[in-house]
Amino acid sequence: MAIIETEKLTYTYPGAEKTSIENISIKIEEGEFVLLTGPSGCGKTTLCRCFNGLIPHFYEGKLEGKIQVVGLDVVKHPIHELAKHVGLVFQNPENQLFALSVEKDVAFGLENLGIPRKEIRQRVDWALKTTDIYHLRERPPYELSGGQQQRVAIASVLAMQPEVMVLDEPTSFLDPLGAKRIFEDIHKLNKELGITIILVEHRLDLTAKYANRIIIMDNGKVILNGKPREILDSEKARLIGIGIPKVTRLYQFLNGKGMRLNYVPLSSEEMAKKLKEVFKQ
Amino acid sequence: MIEVKNVHFTYPSGVEALQGVSLKIRNGEFVAIMGQNGAGKTTLVKHFNGLLKPSKGNVLVDGMDTRDVSVATLARKVGFVFQNPDHQLFSETVEEEIAFALRNFGFKENVIKRRVTWALNLLGLTQYRKTSPFMLSGGERKRVALASVLAWNPKILILDEPTIGQDYGQKEKLRQFILQMKAQKKTVVIVTHDVEFVAECNPRVVLMSNGKIVADGEARKILTSPEILEKAAIIPPEISRVFLELSEFGFPTNVIDVYEAGEIILDFWEAKNREHV
Ligand SMILES: Nc1ncnc2c1ncn2[C@@H]1O[C@H](COP(=O)(O)OP(=O)(O)OP(=O)(O)O)[C@@H](O)[C@H]1O
Ligand SMILES: Nc1ncnc2c1ncn2[C@@H]1O[C@H](COP(=O)(O)OP(=O)(O)OP(=O)(O)O)[C@@H](O)[C@H]1O
Ligand SMILES: [Mg+2]
Ligand SMILES: [Mg+2]
């Protein structure tokens, strides 16, 4: 069975005139790395809020259709129960932080699950080191820089090691090296532990290479859903104005001028490798 | 003109966020401040509109020492968009949010109306005129914050992470707008981690690390120097990384633009094909 499955999922926020997501029917299998993208305001965050039950349990409004996550009907299970299986890194890190120290923030979810002290210590230290904020562990989160706060938000979810991790633009405040490391770590969790990843991103230059699937939304609907290379090279993707990776655009430019590489690159490494092959022939 | 003279800044908690920063930004310049998390970028730009005052050293805006002028005087000159829009938004509707500063500065109602409409349109927010900013998506909220400052056309514009949450189309519009500002001799300073956006704009880049400036120069040069970037936790843009890999073929290593890259590769490929004939 799919780890996430929605059927004609449609949602309208309280007081809103129009639906924010409409007729979404998708299936995500266990162990997938899905990249979710689309123009600002198209409904990405709203869909993520359905995955961990914030919709409909926190945001009221009107939810229609069906949604199952890790075998649970989201509508029938409360947020704290879903939280054991699904972790969400919020788009705005400040909305996720509340404790008096970084360390307490990261430990909070684990304490709620009733995990033994010793294991909590280990997992918290691992998460703090992975996100490179171990040295900040005693600082209050509200006295940190934007990127440091975002690292705390990511660490809190990493420490939980949920079956499904939903990350809503998790590195928007991070420096490029920090962002790269986080994406590599997420990729590793996906490959080694089989954690299902749903990553919301506008910056496909940094992320397309990790995904085995891309879902593109526009105006509340899913309009493309499939393999990254096919989707990013499609006319439709170009027309809705998402950030096609620079190397993919370079490939298209060369293709248009008659230099056919016959392989859609998604990263600079792939592009450089392909060009070297061609030049050495 | 902004002049920063050997500025130090220590937060009450004891963190020394700026440790001797000197910098001159002329009218009509477009500057991107980049560097690792916690480097002091936000702390530095908060000095440009007097939100923070140096613990040591001076900041002069158009010749006025920020310690001697009121925040209100500076506010009229320097528009500031926060890293996190939620620190800035408070009105009941998007329209009121954008009109607020205009009213404060005493613009006439008909001008206010025109400016609000213009800003809504520029940032793709027209359909949200009567909506509460708190019922918008993350990217939309950031654009409301941008609109509320762009609307009154300040002489100096400071944008902390303006591309966060923005799709490609929105970024392109922002880029066009900044270029227009530059043409009008206005000063634009952005703080950003968005390497690809900077590669497309090619501004002057100031790199910060640990409370200090570690490099200053044009984007094309700085963004293609991995040794310099490493100090500031930055990775070269994708096109530059391709060219750095291809240096064995004698390609230039300072390319950041897709089309320029395309032409160079094509020339090389065609020359190679001719050799074979
Ligand atoms: N309100 C505060 N109180 C105490 N220390 C602070 C405060 N705000 C920031 N700092 C500290 O000052 C240093 C510089 O922070 P600043 O916000 O200027 O960094 P930045 O370069 O903007 O980082 P980022 O890219 O993460 O936004 C950091 O070490 C940070 O932890
Ligand atoms: N709390 C809310 N109440 C009412 N409408 C909302 C609320 N949050 C978002 N919306 C609206 O729902 C639509 C989808 O918003 P959502 O936050 O899901 O977009 P998004 O794809 O995540 O955008 P971004 O890339 O800007 O973060 C938008 O039209 C937005 O204005
Ligand atoms: Mg969002
Ligand atoms: Mg900052």
Coordinates of C-alpha atoms in Angstrom, one line a residue, chain B:
Chain B
M1 CA 25.7 57.0 0.0
I2 CA 26.3 54.7 2.9
E3 CA 29.6 54.7 4.8
V4 CA 30.4 52.2 7.4
K5 CA 33.5 53.1 9.4
N6 CA 35.2 50.4 11.4
V7 CA 31.9 49.3 13.0
H8 CA 31.7 46.9 15.9
F9 CA 28.4 45.6 17.3
T10 CA 27.8 43.4 20.4
Y11 CA 24.4 42.2 21.3
P12 CA 23.3 42.6 25.0
S13 CA 23.8 38.8 25.4
G14 CA 27.5 39.3 24.6
V15 CA 27.6 38.0 21.1
E16 CA 30.1 40.1 19.0
A17 CA 28.2 40.1 15.7
L18 CA 30.3 42.8 13.9
Q19 CA 34.0 43.0 14.5
G20 CA 35.4 45.9 12.6
V21 CA 33.4 46.4 9.4
S22 CA 34.2 49.1 6.9
L23 CA 32.3 49.6 3.7
K24 CA 31.3 52.3 1.2
I25 CA 28.2 52.0 -0.9
R26 CA 27.7 54.7 -3.5
N27 CA 24.4 56.1 -4.9
G28 CA 23.1 53.9 -7.8
E29 CA 25.0 50.8 -6.6
F30 CA 23.4 47.4 -6.4
V31 CA 25.1 45.3 -3.7
A32 CA 24.5 41.8 -2.6
I33 CA 25.7 40.9 0.9
M34 CA 26.4 37.2 1.2
G35 CA 28.0 34.8 3.7
Q36 CA 27.4 32.1 6.2
N37 CA 24.6 31.9 8.7
G38 CA 25.4 34.1 11.7
A39 CA 28.1 36.0 9.8
G40 CA 26.4 39.3 10.8
K41 CA 24.7 40.3 7.5
T42 CA 21.3 41.2 9.1
T43 CA 23.1 42.9 12.0
L44 CA 25.0 45.0 9.5
V45 CA 22.1 46.1 7.4
K46 CA 20.0 47.0 10.4
H47 CA 22.7 49.7 11.0
F48 CA 21.8 51.3 7.6
N49 CA 18.4 52.5 8.8
G50 CA 19.4 53.1 12.4
L51 CA 17.6 50.1 13.8
L52 CA 20.9 49.2 15.5
K53 CA 23.6 51.7 16.4
P54 CA 27.2 50.7 16.4
S55 CA 28.9 49.8 19.8
K56 CA 32.0 51.3 18.2
G57 CA 32.7 53.1 15.0
N58 CA 30.2 55.1 12.8
V59 CA 27.6 54.6 10.1
L60 CA 26.9 57.6 7.8
V61 CA 23.9 57.7 5.5
D62 CA 24.1 60.6 3.0
G63 CA 26.6 62.2 5.4
M64 CA 24.4 61.9 8.5
D65 CA 25.7 59.9 11.4
T66 CA 23.0 57.4 12.3
R67 CA 23.6 58.1 16.0
D68 CA 22.7 61.8 15.5
V69 CA 19.4 61.4 13.5
S70 CA 16.1 60.0 14.5
V71 CA 14.9 56.7 13.1
A72 CA 12.0 58.6 11.6
T73 CA 14.3 60.8 9.6
L74 CA 16.2 57.8 8.3
A75 CA 13.1 55.8 7.7
R76 CA 12.0 58.3 5.0
K77 CA 15.2 57.7 3.1
V78 CA 15.9 54.1 3.7
G79 CA 13.3 51.4 3.0
F80 CA 13.9 48.2 4.9
V81 CA 12.3 44.8 4.2
F82 CA 12.9 42.2 7.0
Q83 CA 14.2 38.7 6.5
N84 CA 11.0 37.4 8.1
P85 CA 7.9 39.1 6.8
D86 CA 6.0 38.3 10.0
H87 CA 8.1 40.9 11.8
Q88 CA 6.8 43.5 9.6
L89 CA 3.1 42.8 8.7
F90 CA 0.3 44.0 11.0
S91 CA -2.6 45.4 9.0
E92 CA -6.0 43.9 8.4
T93 CA -5.8 43.9 4.6
V94 CA -3.0 43.8 2.1
E95 CA -4.1 47.1 0.7
E96 CA -3.9 48.8 4.1
E97 CA -0.5 47.3 4.8
I98 CA 0.8 48.9 1.6
A99 CA -0.9 52.2 2.2
F100 CA 0.3 52.5 5.8
A101 CA 3.7 54.0 5.2
L102 CA 2.4 56.2 2.4
R103 CA -0.1 57.7 4.8
N104 CA 2.5 58.1 7.5
F105 CA 4.7 60.0 5.1
G106 CA 1.8 62.3 4.2
F107 CA 1.2 61.4 0.6
K108 CA -2.1 62.6 -0.9
E109 CA -4.9 60.1 -1.1
N110 CA -5.0 60.0 -4.9
V111 CA -1.2 59.3 -5.0
I112 CA -1.6 56.6 -2.3
K113 CA -4.3 54.9 -4.4
R114 CA -2.1 55.0 -7.5
R115 CA 1.0 53.7 -5.7
V116 CA -0.9 50.9 -3.9
T117 CA -2.3 49.7 -7.2
W118 CA 1.1 49.9 -8.9
A119 CA 2.7 47.9 -6.1
L120 CA 0.0 45.2 -6.0
N121 CA 0.4 44.8 -9.7
L122 CA 4.2 44.6 -9.6
L123 CA 4.2 41.9 -7.0
G124 CA 1.3 39.9 -8.4
L125 CA -1.0 40.6 -5.4
T126 CA -3.9 42.4 -7.0
Q127 CA -6.3 39.6 -6.3
Y128 CA -5.4 39.8 -2.6
R129 CA -6.1 43.6 -2.2
K130 CA -8.8 43.0 0.5
T131 CA -7.3 39.8 2.0
S132 CA -5.6 39.7 5.4
P133 CA -1.8 39.2 5.0
F134 CA -2.1 36.4 7.6
M135 CA -4.2 34.4 5.2
L136 CA -1.6 34.3 2.5
S137 CA 1.1 31.8 1.5
G138 CA 4.7 32.3 2.7
G139 CA 5.9 33.7 -0.6
E140 CA 2.9 36.0 -0.9
R141 CA 3.5 37.4 2.6
K142 CA 7.1 38.2 1.6
R143 CA 5.8 40.0 -1.4
V144 CA 3.4 42.1 0.7
A145 CA 6.3 43.1 2.8
L146 CA 8.2 44.1 -0.3
A147 CA 5.2 45.9 -1.8
S148 CA 4.7 48.0 1.4
V149 CA 8.3 49.4 1.0
L150 CA 8.6 49.6 -2.7
A151 CA 5.4 51.6 -2.8
W152 CA 6.9 54.7 -1.3
N153 CA 9.9 54.6 -3.6
P154 CA 12.7 55.1 -1.0
K155 CA 16.1 56.4 -2.1
I156 CA 17.9 53.5 -0.5
L157 CA 16.4 50.1 -0.5
I158 CA 17.5 47.3 1.9
L159 CA 16.1 43.9 1.2
D160 CA 16.9 41.1 3.6
E161 CA 16.5 37.8 1.7
P162 CA 14.0 39.1 -0.9
T163 CA 13.8 35.9 -3.0
I164 CA 12.8 33.6 -0.1
G165 CA 9.7 31.7 -1.1
Q166 CA 9.6 33.2 -4.6
D167 CA 9.2 31.2 -7.8
Y168 CA 11.2 31.9 -10.9
G169 CA 8.7 34.3 -12.5
Q170 CA 8.6 36.5 -9.3
K171 CA 12.3 36.5 -9.0
E172 CA 12.6 37.7 -12.6
K173 CA 10.2 40.6 -11.9
L174 CA 12.2 41.5 -8.8
R175 CA 15.4 41.5 -10.8
Q176 CA 13.9 43.8 -13.5
F177 CA 12.6 46.1 -10.8
I178 CA 16.0 46.4 -9.1
L179 CA 17.7 47.2 -12.4
Q180 CA 15.2 50.0 -12.9
M181 CA 16.0 51.3 -9.5
K182 CA 19.7 51.2 -10.4
A183 CA 19.0 53.1 -13.6
Q184 CA 17.3 55.8 -11.5
K185 CA 20.5 56.1 -9.4
K186 CA 18.9 54.5 -6.3
T187 CA 20.8 52.3 -4.0
V188 CA 19.8 48.7 -3.6
V189 CA 21.3 46.4 -1.0
I190 CA 20.2 42.8 -0.8
V191 CA 21.2 40.2 1.8
T192 CA 20.9 36.8 0.2
H193 CA 21.9 33.2 0.0
D194 CA 20.4 32.8 -3.4
V195 CA 23.5 32.2 -5.5
E196 CA 21.6 31.6 -8.7
F197 CA 19.7 34.8 -8.4
V198 CA 22.9 36.8 -7.8
A199 CA 24.5 35.1 -10.8
E200 CA 21.6 36.4 -12.9
C201 CA 21.8 39.9 -11.5
N202 CA 25.6 40.3 -11.5
P203 CA 25.8 42.9 -8.7
R204 CA 28.7 43.9 -6.5
V205 CA 29.1 41.2 -4.0
V206 CA 30.3 41.7 -0.4
L207 CA 31.1 38.5 1.4
M208 CA 31.0 38.3 5.2
S209 CA 32.3 35.7 7.6
N210 CA 32.4 35.8 11.4
G211 CA 31.5 39.5 11.8
K212 CA 34.0 40.7 9.1
I213 CA 34.0 41.4 5.4
V214 CA 36.2 38.8 3.7
A215 CA 35.8 39.8 0.0
D216 CA 34.3 42.6 -2.1
G217 CA 34.0 42.7 -5.9
E218 CA 31.8 42.0 -8.9
A219 CA 29.6 38.8 -8.8
R220 CA 31.2 37.3 -11.9
K221 CA 34.6 37.3 -10.2
I222 CA 33.7 36.5 -6.6
L223 CA 31.1 33.7 -7.5
T224 CA 33.7 31.9 -9.7
S225 CA 36.5 31.8 -7.1
P226 CA 35.9 28.7 -5.0
E227 CA 38.8 29.5 -2.6
I228 CA 37.2 32.8 -1.6
L229 CA 33.7 31.4 -1.5
E230 CA 34.7 28.6 0.8
K231 CA 35.5 31.1 3.6
A232 CA 31.9 32.3 3.5
A233 CA 30.1 28.9 3.2
I234 CA 29.1 29.6 -0.4
I235 CA 29.1 27.3 -3.4
P236 CA 29.6 28.6 -7.0
P237 CA 26.5 28.8 -9.2
E238 CA 25.8 25.7 -11.3
I239 CA 27.1 27.1 -14.6
S240 CA 30.3 28.2 -13.0
R241 CA 30.7 24.7 -11.5
V242 CA 30.4 23.2 -15.0
F243 CA 33.1 25.5 -16.3
L244 CA 35.4 24.9 -13.3
E245 CA 35.2 21.2 -14.1
L246 CA 36.0 21.8 -17.8
S247 CA 39.1 23.9 -17.2
E248 CA 41.2 21.1 -18.8
F249 CA 39.8 22.1 -22.2
G250 CA 41.0 25.6 -21.8
F251 CA 37.5 27.2 -21.1
P252 CA 37.3 30.4 -19.2
T253 CA 36.5 29.9 -15.5
N254 CA 34.6 33.1 -14.9
V255 CA 31.3 32.2 -16.6
I256 CA 28.0 32.4 -14.7
D257 CA 25.4 33.1 -17.5
V258 CA 23.6 30.3 -19.3
Y259 CA 23.7 31.8 -22.8
E260 CA 27.3 32.9 -22.6
A261 CA 28.1 29.4 -21.5
G262 CA 26.1 28.0 -24.4
E263 CA 28.0 30.1 -27.0
I264 CA 31.4 29.1 -25.6
I265 CA 30.6 25.4 -25.6
L266 CA 29.1 25.6 -29.1
D267 CA 32.2 27.4 -30.5
F268 CA 34.4 24.8 -29.0
W269 CA 32.3 22.0 -30.3
E270 CA 32.1 23.4 -33.8
A271 CA 35.9 24.0 -33.9
K272 CA 36.5 20.5 -32.8
N273 CA 34.1 19.1 -35.5
R274 CA 36.0 21.1 -38.2
E275 CA 39.3 19.6 -37.1
H276 CA 37.8 16.2 -37.7
V277 CA 36.7 16.8 -41.2

